[in-house]
């Protein structure tokens, strides 16, 4: 049997999108600082696989990571308006603690939940709102330097650089997923930017599944569905990870799918 995959921040939105669709795909270890109700646990995961710990707690993290083949690191403060103290502790220190434990214990792959906010300042006044529309050809592809929107975005760019360091010096395979706007069921309504960077729950789960299964060195990819409106290229995620998204915000009229199929 394969060694387990550790999912941090398992009780949150991204964690639950992953577990809902991949609950039986891997052996899981789940970590969150908040207890997970039984409704949040997939079948086959019992309480021995669930660890209530803070990602800044070195000893607790090392104990949880030990024996895992891969880490999907989501835990952190997800608020674009989060203050520096919080992102410094939860996002930067917490991510460094996770990377350190991963290399100490021989983890092979590490997927980091980065964000659109690491590059939000590319959305300049002259580019918007045209950028959010299907006929606009501007694309970010992951090779560009970070241009954070806020201090939260700075913490995500820092996580990407931590990954670069742990890849170069410890040979850990690292993929940074700059997640767009994860919204359940249908794309955000009356929010062009959110529709351009929509990531559906099934596409989110599939993308992180590929992060566990694919072979790579150090990568930065965008995590959005195959939206007609887009200013993030998903070519690298397709090429390196084998990402094959099934959803597109253009297929929705508000909360109604245009085929009426969903
Ligand atoms: N939801 C979205 O659209 C996007 C999310 N992301 C990133 O994905 C990750 C997950 O985001 P969401 O699921 O939306 O957030 P969430 O707030 O729903 O879930 C985060 C989970 O992490 C846990 N957590 C927070 N700090 C922790 C710590 N210090 N130690 C242990 N557990 C801790 C929380 O208890 C929570 O269960 C975050 O890193 C966020 O920055 C990035 C871009 C978009
Ligand atoms: O990184 C994140 O991005 C999403 C989308 O950003 P928004 O500015 O369109 O809200 C955000 O909802 C999420 O909380 C955050 O973690």
PDB file of C-alpha atoms and ligand atoms in Angstrom:
ATOM      1  CA  UNK A   1       0.000   0.000   0.000  1.00  0.00           C
ATOM      2  CA  UNK A   2       1.272   3.526  -0.836  1.00  0.00           C
ATOM      3  CA  UNK A   3       2.421   5.805   1.942  1.00  0.00           C
ATOM      4  CA  UNK A   4      -0.100   8.466   2.965  1.00  0.00           C
ATOM      5  CA  UNK A   5      -0.589  11.955   1.561  1.00  0.00           C
ATOM      6  CA  UNK A   6      -0.730  14.718   4.163  1.00  0.00           C
ATOM      7  CA  UNK A   7      -3.362  17.407   3.648  1.00  0.00           C
ATOM      8  CA  UNK A   8      -2.999  20.495   5.865  1.00  0.00           C
ATOM      9  CA  UNK A   9      -5.920  22.851   6.319  1.00  0.00           C
ATOM     10  CA  UNK A  10      -8.134  19.842   5.635  1.00  0.00           C
ATOM     11  CA  UNK A  11     -11.216  21.355   7.248  1.00  0.00           C
ATOM     12  CA  UNK A  12     -11.272  24.437   5.012  1.00  0.00           C
ATOM     13  CA  UNK A  13     -12.867  25.104   1.631  1.00  0.00           C
ATOM     14  CA  UNK A  14     -10.014  23.879  -0.562  1.00  0.00           C
ATOM     15  CA  UNK A  15      -9.368  20.908   1.709  1.00  0.00           C
ATOM     16  CA  UNK A  16     -12.990  19.873   1.592  1.00  0.00           C
ATOM     17  CA  UNK A  17     -13.151  20.272  -2.215  1.00  0.00           C
ATOM     18  CA  UNK A  18     -10.211  17.868  -2.426  1.00  0.00           C
ATOM     19  CA  UNK A  19     -11.535  15.343   0.072  1.00  0.00           C
ATOM     20  CA  UNK A  20     -15.034  15.346  -1.377  1.00  0.00           C
ATOM     21  CA  UNK A  21     -13.736  14.214  -4.761  1.00  0.00           C
ATOM     22  CA  UNK A  22     -10.565  12.306  -3.803  1.00  0.00           C
ATOM     23  CA  UNK A  23     -11.544  10.849  -0.460  1.00  0.00           C
ATOM     24  CA  UNK A  24     -10.869   7.300  -1.576  1.00  0.00           C
ATOM     25  CA  UNK A  25      -8.022   8.012  -4.022  1.00  0.00           C
ATOM     26  CA  UNK A  26      -5.214   8.165  -1.461  1.00  0.00           C
ATOM     27  CA  UNK A  27      -4.388   7.068   2.053  1.00  0.00           C
ATOM     28  CA  UNK A  28      -4.768  10.364   3.917  1.00  0.00           C
ATOM     29  CA  UNK A  29      -3.343  12.081   6.933  1.00  0.00           C
ATOM     30  CA  UNK A  30      -5.299  15.217   7.741  1.00  0.00           C
ATOM     31  CA  UNK A  31      -4.038  18.171   9.739  1.00  0.00           C
ATOM     32  CA  UNK A  32      -5.908  21.252  10.899  1.00  0.00           C
ATOM     33  CA  UNK A  33      -5.734  23.385  14.005  1.00  0.00           C
ATOM     34  CA  UNK A  34      -9.513  23.092  14.343  1.00  0.00           C
ATOM     35  CA  UNK A  35     -11.206  19.755  15.053  1.00  0.00           C
ATOM     36  CA  UNK A  36     -12.803  18.157  11.987  1.00  0.00           C
ATOM     37  CA  UNK A  37     -16.414  17.050  12.381  1.00  0.00           C
ATOM     38  CA  UNK A  38     -17.252  13.557  11.123  1.00  0.00           C
ATOM     39  CA  UNK A  39     -19.068  15.159   8.161  1.00  0.00           C
ATOM     40  CA  UNK A  40     -15.705  16.514   6.990  1.00  0.00           C
ATOM     41  CA  UNK A  41     -13.991  13.111   7.015  1.00  0.00           C
ATOM     42  CA  UNK A  42     -14.104  10.878   3.950  1.00  0.00           C
ATOM     43  CA  UNK A  43     -14.985   7.212   4.373  1.00  0.00           C
ATOM     44  CA  UNK A  44     -11.894   5.238   5.287  1.00  0.00           C
ATOM     45  CA  UNK A  45     -10.266   8.050   7.253  1.00  0.00           C
ATOM     46  CA  UNK A  46     -10.499   7.354  10.940  1.00  0.00           C
ATOM     47  CA  UNK A  47      -9.590   9.517  13.878  1.00  0.00           C
ATOM     48  CA  UNK A  48      -6.057   8.072  14.016  1.00  0.00           C
ATOM     49  CA  UNK A  49      -5.400   9.775  10.662  1.00  0.00           C
ATOM     50  CA  UNK A  50      -6.529  13.194  11.903  1.00  0.00           C
ATOM     51  CA  UNK A  51      -4.122  15.513  13.699  1.00  0.00           C
ATOM     52  CA  UNK A  52      -5.188  18.689  15.441  1.00  0.00           C
ATOM     53  CA  UNK A  53      -2.092  20.855  15.391  1.00  0.00           C
ATOM     54  CA  UNK A  54      -0.787  24.238  14.367  1.00  0.00           C
ATOM     55  CA  UNK A  55       1.553  24.263  11.368  1.00  0.00           C
ATOM     56  CA  UNK A  56       3.986  26.459  13.297  1.00  0.00           C
ATOM     57  CA  UNK A  57       4.513  23.703  15.901  1.00  0.00           C
ATOM     58  CA  UNK A  58       7.742  22.027  14.704  1.00  0.00           C
ATOM     59  CA  UNK A  59       7.508  18.882  16.823  1.00  0.00           C
ATOM     60  CA  UNK A  60       3.840  18.242  16.088  1.00  0.00           C
ATOM     61  CA  UNK A  61       4.338  18.854  12.370  1.00  0.00           C
ATOM     62  CA  UNK A  62       7.363  16.554  12.167  1.00  0.00           C
ATOM     63  CA  UNK A  63       5.414  13.779  13.820  1.00  0.00           C
ATOM     64  CA  UNK A  64       2.528  14.146  11.354  1.00  0.00           C
ATOM     65  CA  UNK A  65       4.703  14.441   8.243  1.00  0.00           C
ATOM     66  CA  UNK A  66       6.921  11.457   9.092  1.00  0.00           C
ATOM     67  CA  UNK A  67       6.117   8.552   6.759  1.00  0.00           C
ATOM     68  CA  UNK A  68       4.162  10.583   4.178  1.00  0.00           C
ATOM     69  CA  UNK A  69       5.119  10.494   0.501  1.00  0.00           C
ATOM     70  CA  UNK A  70       3.553  13.850  -0.389  1.00  0.00           C
ATOM     71  CA  UNK A  71       2.239  16.996   1.271  1.00  0.00           C
ATOM     72  CA  UNK A  72      -0.585  19.216   0.051  1.00  0.00           C
ATOM     73  CA  UNK A  73      -0.092  22.331   2.149  1.00  0.00           C
ATOM     74  CA  UNK A  74      -3.196  24.502   2.376  1.00  0.00           C
ATOM     75  CA  UNK A  75      -3.272  25.628   6.016  1.00  0.00           C
ATOM     76  CA  UNK A  76      -2.921  29.334   6.529  1.00  0.00           C
ATOM     77  CA  UNK A  77      -4.763  32.611   6.721  1.00  0.00           C
ATOM     78  CA  UNK A  78      -6.622  32.919   3.372  1.00  0.00           C
ATOM     79  CA  UNK A  79      -7.872  36.495   3.796  1.00  0.00           C
ATOM     80  CA  UNK A  80      -6.616  38.991   1.206  1.00  0.00           C
ATOM     81  CA  UNK A  81      -6.930  41.648   3.925  1.00  0.00           C
ATOM     82  CA  UNK A  82      -5.096  39.580   6.571  1.00  0.00           C
ATOM     83  CA  UNK A  83      -2.704  41.604   8.738  1.00  0.00           C
ATOM     84  CA  UNK A  84       1.054  41.111   8.649  1.00  0.00           C
ATOM     85  CA  UNK A  85       1.250  39.414  12.077  1.00  0.00           C
ATOM     86  CA  UNK A  86      -1.126  36.715  10.932  1.00  0.00           C
ATOM     87  CA  UNK A  87       0.418  36.018   7.522  1.00  0.00           C
ATOM     88  CA  UNK A  88       3.910  36.108   9.017  1.00  0.00           C
ATOM     89  CA  UNK A  89       2.982  33.450  11.554  1.00  0.00           C
ATOM     90  CA  UNK A  90       0.448  31.249   9.784  1.00  0.00           C
ATOM     91  CA  UNK A  91       1.544  31.553   6.169  1.00  0.00           C
ATOM     92  CA  UNK A  92       5.278  32.205   6.185  1.00  0.00           C
ATOM     93  CA  UNK A  93       6.491  30.573   9.408  1.00  0.00           C
ATOM     94  CA  UNK A  94       3.919  27.782   9.035  1.00  0.00           C
ATOM     95  CA  UNK A  95       5.015  27.046   5.457  1.00  0.00           C
ATOM     96  CA  UNK A  96       8.717  27.034   6.372  1.00  0.00           C
ATOM     97  CA  UNK A  97       7.939  24.613   9.206  1.00  0.00           C
ATOM     98  CA  UNK A  98       6.119  22.313   6.774  1.00  0.00           C
ATOM     99  CA  UNK A  99       8.960  22.390   4.223  1.00  0.00           C
ATOM    100  CA  UNK A 100      11.596  21.720   6.889  1.00  0.00           C
ATOM    101  CA  UNK A 101       9.688  18.731   8.246  1.00  0.00           C
ATOM    102  CA  UNK A 102       9.123  17.450   4.710  1.00  0.00           C
ATOM    103  CA  UNK A 103      12.831  17.376   3.827  1.00  0.00           C
ATOM    104  CA  UNK A 104      13.838  16.007   7.238  1.00  0.00           C
ATOM    105  CA  UNK A 105      11.480  13.062   6.866  1.00  0.00           C
ATOM    106  CA  UNK A 106      12.062  12.253   3.176  1.00  0.00           C
ATOM    107  CA  UNK A 107       8.812  13.476   1.609  1.00  0.00           C
ATOM    108  CA  UNK A 108       9.047  13.335  -2.219  1.00  0.00           C
ATOM    109  CA  UNK A 109       6.487  15.913  -3.371  1.00  0.00           C
ATOM    110  CA  UNK A 110       5.140  19.118  -1.915  1.00  0.00           C
ATOM    111  CA  UNK A 111       2.177  21.044  -3.376  1.00  0.00           C
ATOM    112  CA  UNK A 112       1.788  24.555  -2.001  1.00  0.00           C
ATOM    113  CA  UNK A 113      -1.451  26.556  -2.138  1.00  0.00           C
ATOM    114  CA  UNK A 114      -0.286  29.861  -3.561  1.00  0.00           C
ATOM    115  CA  UNK A 115      -2.710  32.483  -4.780  1.00  0.00           C
ATOM    116  CA  UNK A 116      -3.805  34.860  -7.497  1.00  0.00           C
ATOM    117  CA  UNK A 117      -2.948  37.545  -4.939  1.00  0.00           C
ATOM    118  CA  UNK A 118       0.777  36.790  -5.428  1.00  0.00           C
ATOM    119  CA  UNK A 119       0.388  38.446  -8.836  1.00  0.00           C
ATOM    120  CA  UNK A 120      -2.657  40.698  -8.335  1.00  0.00           C
ATOM    121  CA  UNK A 121      -0.799  43.924  -9.125  1.00  0.00           C
ATOM    122  CA  UNK A 122      -0.536  42.903 -12.800  1.00  0.00           C
ATOM    123  CA  UNK A 123      -4.218  43.867 -12.920  1.00  0.00           C
ATOM    124  CA  UNK A 124      -3.443  47.523 -13.523  1.00  0.00           C
ATOM    125  CA  UNK A 125      -6.020  50.232 -14.198  1.00  0.00           C
ATOM    126  CA  UNK A 126      -5.086  50.244 -17.884  1.00  0.00           C
ATOM    127  CA  UNK A 127      -5.597  46.469 -18.220  1.00  0.00           C
ATOM    128  CA  UNK A 128      -8.856  46.187 -16.318  1.00  0.00           C
ATOM    129  CA  UNK A 129     -11.679  45.380 -16.808  1.00  0.00           C
ATOM    130  CA  UNK A 130     -10.744  44.282 -20.390  1.00  0.00           C
ATOM    131  CA  UNK A 131      -8.383  41.706 -18.860  1.00  0.00           C
ATOM    132  CA  UNK A 132     -11.336  39.786 -17.476  1.00  0.00           C
ATOM    133  CA  UNK A 133     -13.031  39.376 -20.863  1.00  0.00           C
ATOM    134  CA  UNK A 134     -12.795  36.456 -23.311  1.00  0.00           C
ATOM    135  CA  UNK A 135     -11.321  38.399 -26.242  1.00  0.00           C
ATOM    136  CA  UNK A 136      -8.436  39.891 -24.224  1.00  0.00           C
ATOM    137  CA  UNK A 137      -5.155  38.136 -24.993  1.00  0.00           C
ATOM    138  CA  UNK A 138      -3.062  39.133 -21.961  1.00  0.00           C
ATOM    139  CA  UNK A 139      -1.812  36.040 -20.097  1.00  0.00           C
ATOM    140  CA  UNK A 140       0.279  35.362 -17.012  1.00  0.00           C
ATOM    141  CA  UNK A 141       1.957  31.978 -17.296  1.00  0.00           C
ATOM    142  CA  UNK A 142       3.931  31.471 -14.078  1.00  0.00           C
ATOM    143  CA  UNK A 143       7.289  32.665 -15.451  1.00  0.00           C
ATOM    144  CA  UNK A 144       6.612  36.264 -14.390  1.00  0.00           C
ATOM    145  CA  UNK A 145       7.905  37.753 -11.134  1.00  0.00           C
ATOM    146  CA  UNK A 146       5.415  38.090  -8.269  1.00  0.00           C
ATOM    147  CA  UNK A 147       3.530  41.407  -8.017  1.00  0.00           C
ATOM    148  CA  UNK A 148       1.443  40.940  -4.863  1.00  0.00           C
ATOM    149  CA  UNK A 149      -1.896  42.678  -4.316  1.00  0.00           C
ATOM    150  CA  UNK A 150      -1.481  42.859  -0.551  1.00  0.00           C
ATOM    151  CA  UNK A 151       0.535  41.454   2.389  1.00  0.00           C
ATOM    152  CA  UNK A 152      -1.335  38.172   2.070  1.00  0.00           C
ATOM    153  CA  UNK A 153      -0.017  38.010  -1.522  1.00  0.00           C
ATOM    154  CA  UNK A 154       3.480  38.758  -0.203  1.00  0.00           C
ATOM    155  CA  UNK A 155       3.165  35.736   2.100  1.00  0.00           C
ATOM    156  CA  UNK A 156       2.157  33.537  -0.848  1.00  0.00           C
ATOM    157  CA  UNK A 157       5.063  34.772  -2.994  1.00  0.00           C
ATOM    158  CA  UNK A 158       7.329  34.031  -0.015  1.00  0.00           C
ATOM    159  CA  UNK A 159       5.971  30.489   0.180  1.00  0.00           C
ATOM    160  CA  UNK A 160       6.869  30.026  -3.487  1.00  0.00           C
ATOM    161  CA  UNK A 161      10.434  31.207  -2.802  1.00  0.00           C
ATOM    162  CA  UNK A 162      10.706  28.898   0.208  1.00  0.00           C
ATOM    163  CA  UNK A 163       9.764  26.091  -2.158  1.00  0.00           C
ATOM    164  CA  UNK A 164      12.488  27.161  -4.579  1.00  0.00           C
ATOM    165  CA  UNK A 165      15.032  26.973  -1.728  1.00  0.00           C
ATOM    166  CA  UNK A 166      13.895  23.547  -0.512  1.00  0.00           C
ATOM    167  CA  UNK A 167      13.868  22.220  -4.064  1.00  0.00           C
ATOM    168  CA  UNK A 168      17.334  23.526  -4.934  1.00  0.00           C
ATOM    169  CA  UNK A 169      19.009  22.536  -1.676  1.00  0.00           C
ATOM    170  CA  UNK A 170      17.105  19.395  -0.726  1.00  0.00           C
ATOM    171  CA  UNK A 171      15.836  18.044  -4.050  1.00  0.00           C
ATOM    172  CA  UNK A 172      12.197  18.125  -2.960  1.00  0.00           C
ATOM    173  CA  UNK A 173       9.733  18.220  -5.886  1.00  0.00           C
ATOM    174  CA  UNK A 174       7.683  21.378  -5.400  1.00  0.00           C
ATOM    175  CA  UNK A 175       4.625  22.667  -7.224  1.00  0.00           C
ATOM    176  CA  UNK A 176       3.073  26.019  -6.380  1.00  0.00           C
ATOM    177  CA  UNK A 177      -0.556  26.288  -7.408  1.00  0.00           C
ATOM    178  CA  UNK A 178      -1.664  29.907  -7.764  1.00  0.00           C
ATOM    179  CA  UNK A 179      -5.292  29.194  -6.997  1.00  0.00           C
ATOM    180  CA  UNK A 180      -7.846  31.558  -8.523  1.00  0.00           C
ATOM    181  CA  UNK A 181     -11.327  31.792  -7.022  1.00  0.00           C
ATOM    182  CA  UNK A 182     -12.619  28.486  -5.663  1.00  0.00           C
ATOM    183  CA  UNK A 183     -16.395  28.690  -5.597  1.00  0.00           C
ATOM    184  CA  UNK A 184     -18.702  25.774  -5.049  1.00  0.00           C
ATOM    185  CA  UNK A 185     -21.402  24.780  -7.520  1.00  0.00           C
ATOM    186  CA  UNK A 186     -21.235  27.652 -10.001  1.00  0.00           C
ATOM    187  CA  UNK A 187     -18.906  30.564 -10.831  1.00  0.00           C
ATOM    188  CA  UNK A 188     -19.119  33.797  -8.836  1.00  0.00           C
ATOM    189  CA  UNK A 189     -22.123  35.838  -9.943  1.00  0.00           C
ATOM    190  CA  UNK A 190     -21.758  39.485 -11.105  1.00  0.00           C
ATOM    191  CA  UNK A 191     -17.988  39.312 -10.594  1.00  0.00           C
ATOM    192  CA  UNK A 192     -16.054  39.288 -13.872  1.00  0.00           C
ATOM    193  CA  UNK A 193     -12.690  38.874 -12.191  1.00  0.00           C
ATOM    194  CA  UNK A 194     -13.952  35.905 -10.215  1.00  0.00           C
ATOM    195  CA  UNK A 195     -15.436  34.331 -13.348  1.00  0.00           C
ATOM    196  CA  UNK A 196     -12.085  34.699 -15.126  1.00  0.00           C
ATOM    197  CA  UNK A 197     -10.264  32.895 -12.319  1.00  0.00           C
ATOM    198  CA  UNK A 198     -13.009  30.469 -11.280  1.00  0.00           C
ATOM    199  CA  UNK A 199     -11.816  27.084 -10.054  1.00  0.00           C
ATOM    200  CA  UNK A 200     -14.628  24.577  -9.671  1.00  0.00           C
ATOM    201  CA  UNK A 201     -14.529  22.054  -6.847  1.00  0.00           C
ATOM    202  CA  UNK A 202     -14.043  19.033  -9.186  1.00  0.00           C
ATOM    203  CA  UNK A 203     -11.266  20.766 -11.154  1.00  0.00           C
ATOM    204  CA  UNK A 204      -9.581  21.756  -7.874  1.00  0.00           C
ATOM    205  CA  UNK A 205      -9.557  18.164  -6.654  1.00  0.00           C
ATOM    206  CA  UNK A 206      -8.312  16.859 -10.004  1.00  0.00           C
ATOM    207  CA  UNK A 207      -5.506  19.449 -10.110  1.00  0.00           C
ATOM    208  CA  UNK A 208      -4.216  18.500  -6.655  1.00  0.00           C
ATOM    209  CA  UNK A 209      -4.520  14.810  -7.536  1.00  0.00           C
ATOM    210  CA  UNK A 210      -2.182  15.497 -10.473  1.00  0.00           C
ATOM    211  CA  UNK A 211       0.186  17.338  -8.083  1.00  0.00           C
ATOM    212  CA  UNK A 212       0.518  14.084  -6.127  1.00  0.00           C
ATOM    213  CA  UNK A 213       0.814  11.777  -9.140  1.00  0.00           C
ATOM    214  CA  UNK A 214       2.835  13.721 -11.743  1.00  0.00           C
ATOM    215  CA  UNK A 215       6.638  14.000 -11.918  1.00  0.00           C
ATOM    216  CA  UNK A 216       8.158  17.488 -11.732  1.00  0.00           C
ATOM    217  CA  UNK A 217      11.050  19.471 -10.283  1.00  0.00           C
ATOM    218  CA  UNK A 218       9.980  23.025  -9.352  1.00  0.00           C
ATOM    219  CA  UNK A 219       6.840  24.476 -10.899  1.00  0.00           C
ATOM    220  CA  UNK A 220       4.499  27.451 -10.647  1.00  0.00           C
ATOM    221  CA  UNK A 221       1.109  26.805 -12.228  1.00  0.00           C
ATOM    222  CA  UNK A 222      -2.257  28.526 -12.224  1.00  0.00           C
ATOM    223  CA  UNK A 223      -5.208  26.813 -10.644  1.00  0.00           C
ATOM    224  CA  UNK A 224      -8.304  27.845 -12.579  1.00  0.00           C
ATOM    225  CA  UNK A 225     -10.922  25.997 -14.604  1.00  0.00           C
ATOM    226  CA  UNK A 226     -10.821  26.179 -18.419  1.00  0.00           C
ATOM    227  CA  UNK A 227     -12.725  29.463 -18.488  1.00  0.00           C
ATOM    228  CA  UNK A 228     -13.240  31.340 -21.783  1.00  0.00           C
ATOM    229  CA  UNK A 229     -12.468  34.442 -19.792  1.00  0.00           C
ATOM    230  CA  UNK A 230      -8.943  33.975 -18.527  1.00  0.00           C
ATOM    231  CA  UNK A 231      -5.764  35.924 -18.000  1.00  0.00           C
ATOM    232  CA  UNK A 232      -3.891  33.013 -16.455  1.00  0.00           C
ATOM    233  CA  UNK A 233      -2.488  30.383 -18.782  1.00  0.00           C
ATOM    234  CA  UNK A 234      -3.188  26.799 -17.753  1.00  0.00           C
ATOM    235  CA  UNK A 235      -0.816  25.405 -20.398  1.00  0.00           C
ATOM    236  CA  UNK A 236       1.945  24.618 -17.905  1.00  0.00           C
ATOM    237  CA  UNK A 237      -0.445  22.768 -15.587  1.00  0.00           C
ATOM    238  CA  UNK A 238      -1.669  20.736 -18.562  1.00  0.00           C
ATOM    239  CA  UNK A 239       1.816  20.019 -19.884  1.00  0.00           C
ATOM    240  CA  UNK A 240       3.654  19.179 -16.672  1.00  0.00           C
ATOM    241  CA  UNK A 241       0.907  17.845 -14.459  1.00  0.00           C
ATOM    242  CA  UNK A 242      -1.539  16.424 -16.981  1.00  0.00           C
ATOM    243  CA  UNK A 243      -4.263  18.783 -15.725  1.00  0.00           C
ATOM    244  CA  UNK A 244      -7.453  18.288 -17.736  1.00  0.00           C
ATOM    245  CA  UNK A 245     -10.094  20.690 -16.394  1.00  0.00           C
ATOM    246  CA  UNK A 246     -13.734  20.004 -17.195  1.00  0.00           C
ATOM    247  CA  UNK A 247     -15.401  23.274 -16.161  1.00  0.00           C
ATOM    248  CA  UNK A 248     -15.723  26.699 -17.786  1.00  0.00           C
ATOM    249  CA  UNK A 249     -17.424  29.732 -16.259  1.00  0.00           C
ATOM    250  CA  UNK A 250     -18.775  30.634 -19.743  1.00  0.00           C
ATOM    251  CA  UNK A 251     -21.110  27.632 -19.485  1.00  0.00           C
ATOM    252  CA  UNK A 252     -23.021  29.295 -16.673  1.00  0.00           C
ATOM    253  CA  UNK A 253     -25.685  31.945 -16.630  1.00  0.00           C
ATOM    254  CA  UNK A 254     -25.677  32.974 -12.983  1.00  0.00           C
ATOM    255  CA  UNK A 255     -26.319  29.767 -11.053  1.00  0.00           C
ATOM    256  CA  UNK A 256     -27.847  27.965 -14.072  1.00  0.00           C
ATOM    257  CA  UNK A 257     -25.733  25.743 -16.295  1.00  0.00           C
ATOM    258  CA  UNK A 258     -26.543  26.553 -19.931  1.00  0.00           C
ATOM    259  CA  UNK A 259     -27.180  22.869 -20.723  1.00  0.00           C
ATOM    260  CA  UNK A 260     -29.309  22.533 -17.624  1.00  0.00           C
ATOM    261  CA  UNK A 261     -27.236  19.435 -16.901  1.00  0.00           C
ATOM    262  CA  UNK A 262     -25.749  20.255 -13.497  1.00  0.00           C
TER     263      UNK A 262
HETATM  264  N1  LIG B   1     -10.384  29.570  -1.425  1.00  0.00           N
HETATM  265  C1  LIG B   1      -9.740  30.144  -2.442  1.00  0.00           C
HETATM  266  O1  LIG B   1     -10.364  30.565  -3.444  1.00  0.00           O
HETATM  267  C2  LIG B   1      -8.248  30.288  -2.421  1.00  0.00           C
HETATM  268  C3  LIG B   1      -7.473  29.738  -1.412  1.00  0.00           C
HETATM  269  N2  LIG B   1      -6.094  29.865  -1.472  1.00  0.00           N
HETATM  270  C4  LIG B   1      -5.264  29.266  -0.425  1.00  0.00           C
HETATM  271  O2  LIG B   1      -5.675  27.951  -0.177  1.00  0.00           O
HETATM  272  C5  LIG B   1      -5.504  27.645   1.199  1.00  0.00           C
HETATM  273  C6  LIG B   1      -6.830  27.162   1.795  1.00  0.00           C
HETATM  274  O3  LIG B   1      -7.774  28.203   1.647  1.00  0.00           O
HETATM  275  P1  LIG B   1      -9.295  28.004   2.081  1.00  0.00           P
HETATM  276  O4  LIG B   1      -9.606  26.566   2.158  1.00  0.00           O
HETATM  277  O5  LIG B   1     -10.093  28.885   1.227  1.00  0.00           O
HETATM  278  O6  LIG B   1      -9.246  28.629   3.549  1.00  0.00           O
HETATM  279  P2  LIG B   1     -10.081  28.164   4.825  1.00  0.00           P
HETATM  280  O7  LIG B   1      -9.943  29.265   5.818  1.00  0.00           O
HETATM  281  O8  LIG B   1     -11.433  27.699   4.433  1.00  0.00           O
HETATM  282  O9  LIG B   1      -9.258  26.901   5.342  1.00  0.00           O
HETATM  283  C7  LIG B   1      -8.001  27.036   5.925  1.00  0.00           C
HETATM  284  C8  LIG B   1      -7.850  25.942   6.966  1.00  0.00           C
HETATM  285  O10 LIG B   1      -6.542  26.019   7.520  1.00  0.00           O
HETATM  286  C9  LIG B   1      -6.633  25.940   8.928  1.00  0.00           C
HETATM  287  N3  LIG B   1      -5.513  26.716   9.468  1.00  0.00           N
HETATM  288  C10 LIG B   1      -5.307  28.051   9.377  1.00  0.00           C
HETATM  289  N4  LIG B   1      -4.177  28.387   9.982  1.00  0.00           N
HETATM  290  C11 LIG B   1      -3.650  27.244  10.489  1.00  0.00           C
HETATM  291  C12 LIG B   1      -2.489  26.959  11.246  1.00  0.00           C
HETATM  292  N5  LIG B   1      -1.642  27.926  11.630  1.00  0.00           N
HETATM  293  N6  LIG B   1      -2.245  25.683  11.594  1.00  0.00           N
HETATM  294  C13 LIG B   1      -3.103  24.687  11.232  1.00  0.00           C
HETATM  295  N7  LIG B   1      -4.244  24.911  10.529  1.00  0.00           N
HETATM  296  C14 LIG B   1      -4.504  26.178  10.165  1.00  0.00           C
HETATM  297  C15 LIG B   1      -7.979  26.521   9.291  1.00  0.00           C
HETATM  298  O11 LIG B   1      -8.449  26.016  10.544  1.00  0.00           O
HETATM  299  C16 LIG B   1      -8.848  26.091   8.116  1.00  0.00           C
HETATM  300  O12 LIG B   1      -9.492  24.858   8.356  1.00  0.00           O
HETATM  301  C17 LIG B   1      -4.981  28.899   1.882  1.00  0.00           C
HETATM  302  O13 LIG B   1      -3.584  28.793   2.006  1.00  0.00           O
HETATM  303  C18 LIG B   1      -5.345  29.995   0.906  1.00  0.00           C
HETATM  304  O14 LIG B   1      -4.444  31.071   0.988  1.00  0.00           O
HETATM  305  C19 LIG B   1      -5.468  30.514  -2.489  1.00  0.00           C
HETATM  306  C20 LIG B   1      -6.192  31.102  -3.479  1.00  0.00           C
HETATM  307  C21 LIG B   1      -7.628  31.028  -3.536  1.00  0.00           C
HETATM  308  O1  LIG B   2      -6.291  33.840  -2.381  1.00  0.00           O
HETATM  309  C1  LIG B   2      -7.498  33.982  -2.310  1.00  0.00           C
HETATM  310  O2  LIG B   2      -8.172  34.348  -3.424  1.00  0.00           O
HETATM  311  C2  LIG B   2      -9.593  34.178  -3.528  1.00  0.00           C
HETATM  312  C3  LIG B   2     -10.075  35.025  -4.697  1.00  0.00           C
HETATM  313  O3  LIG B   2      -9.718  36.362  -4.477  1.00  0.00           O
HETATM  314  P1  LIG B   2     -10.813  37.520  -4.498  1.00  0.00           P
HETATM  315  O4  LIG B   2     -10.014  38.770  -4.337  1.00  0.00           O
HETATM  316  O5  LIG B   2     -11.487  37.420  -5.822  1.00  0.00           O
HETATM  317  O6  LIG B   2     -11.778  37.245  -3.365  1.00  0.00           O
HETATM  318  C4  LIG B   2     -10.232  34.585  -2.196  1.00  0.00           C
HETATM  319  O7  LIG B   2     -11.642  34.449  -2.267  1.00  0.00           O
HETATM  320  C5  LIG B   2      -9.654  33.690  -1.114  1.00  0.00           C
HETATM  321  O8  LIG B   2     -10.221  33.991   0.146  1.00  0.00           O
HETATM  322  C6  LIG B   2      -8.181  33.936  -1.024  1.00  0.00           C
HETATM  323  O9  LIG B   2      -7.602  32.991  -0.134  1.00  0.00           O
END
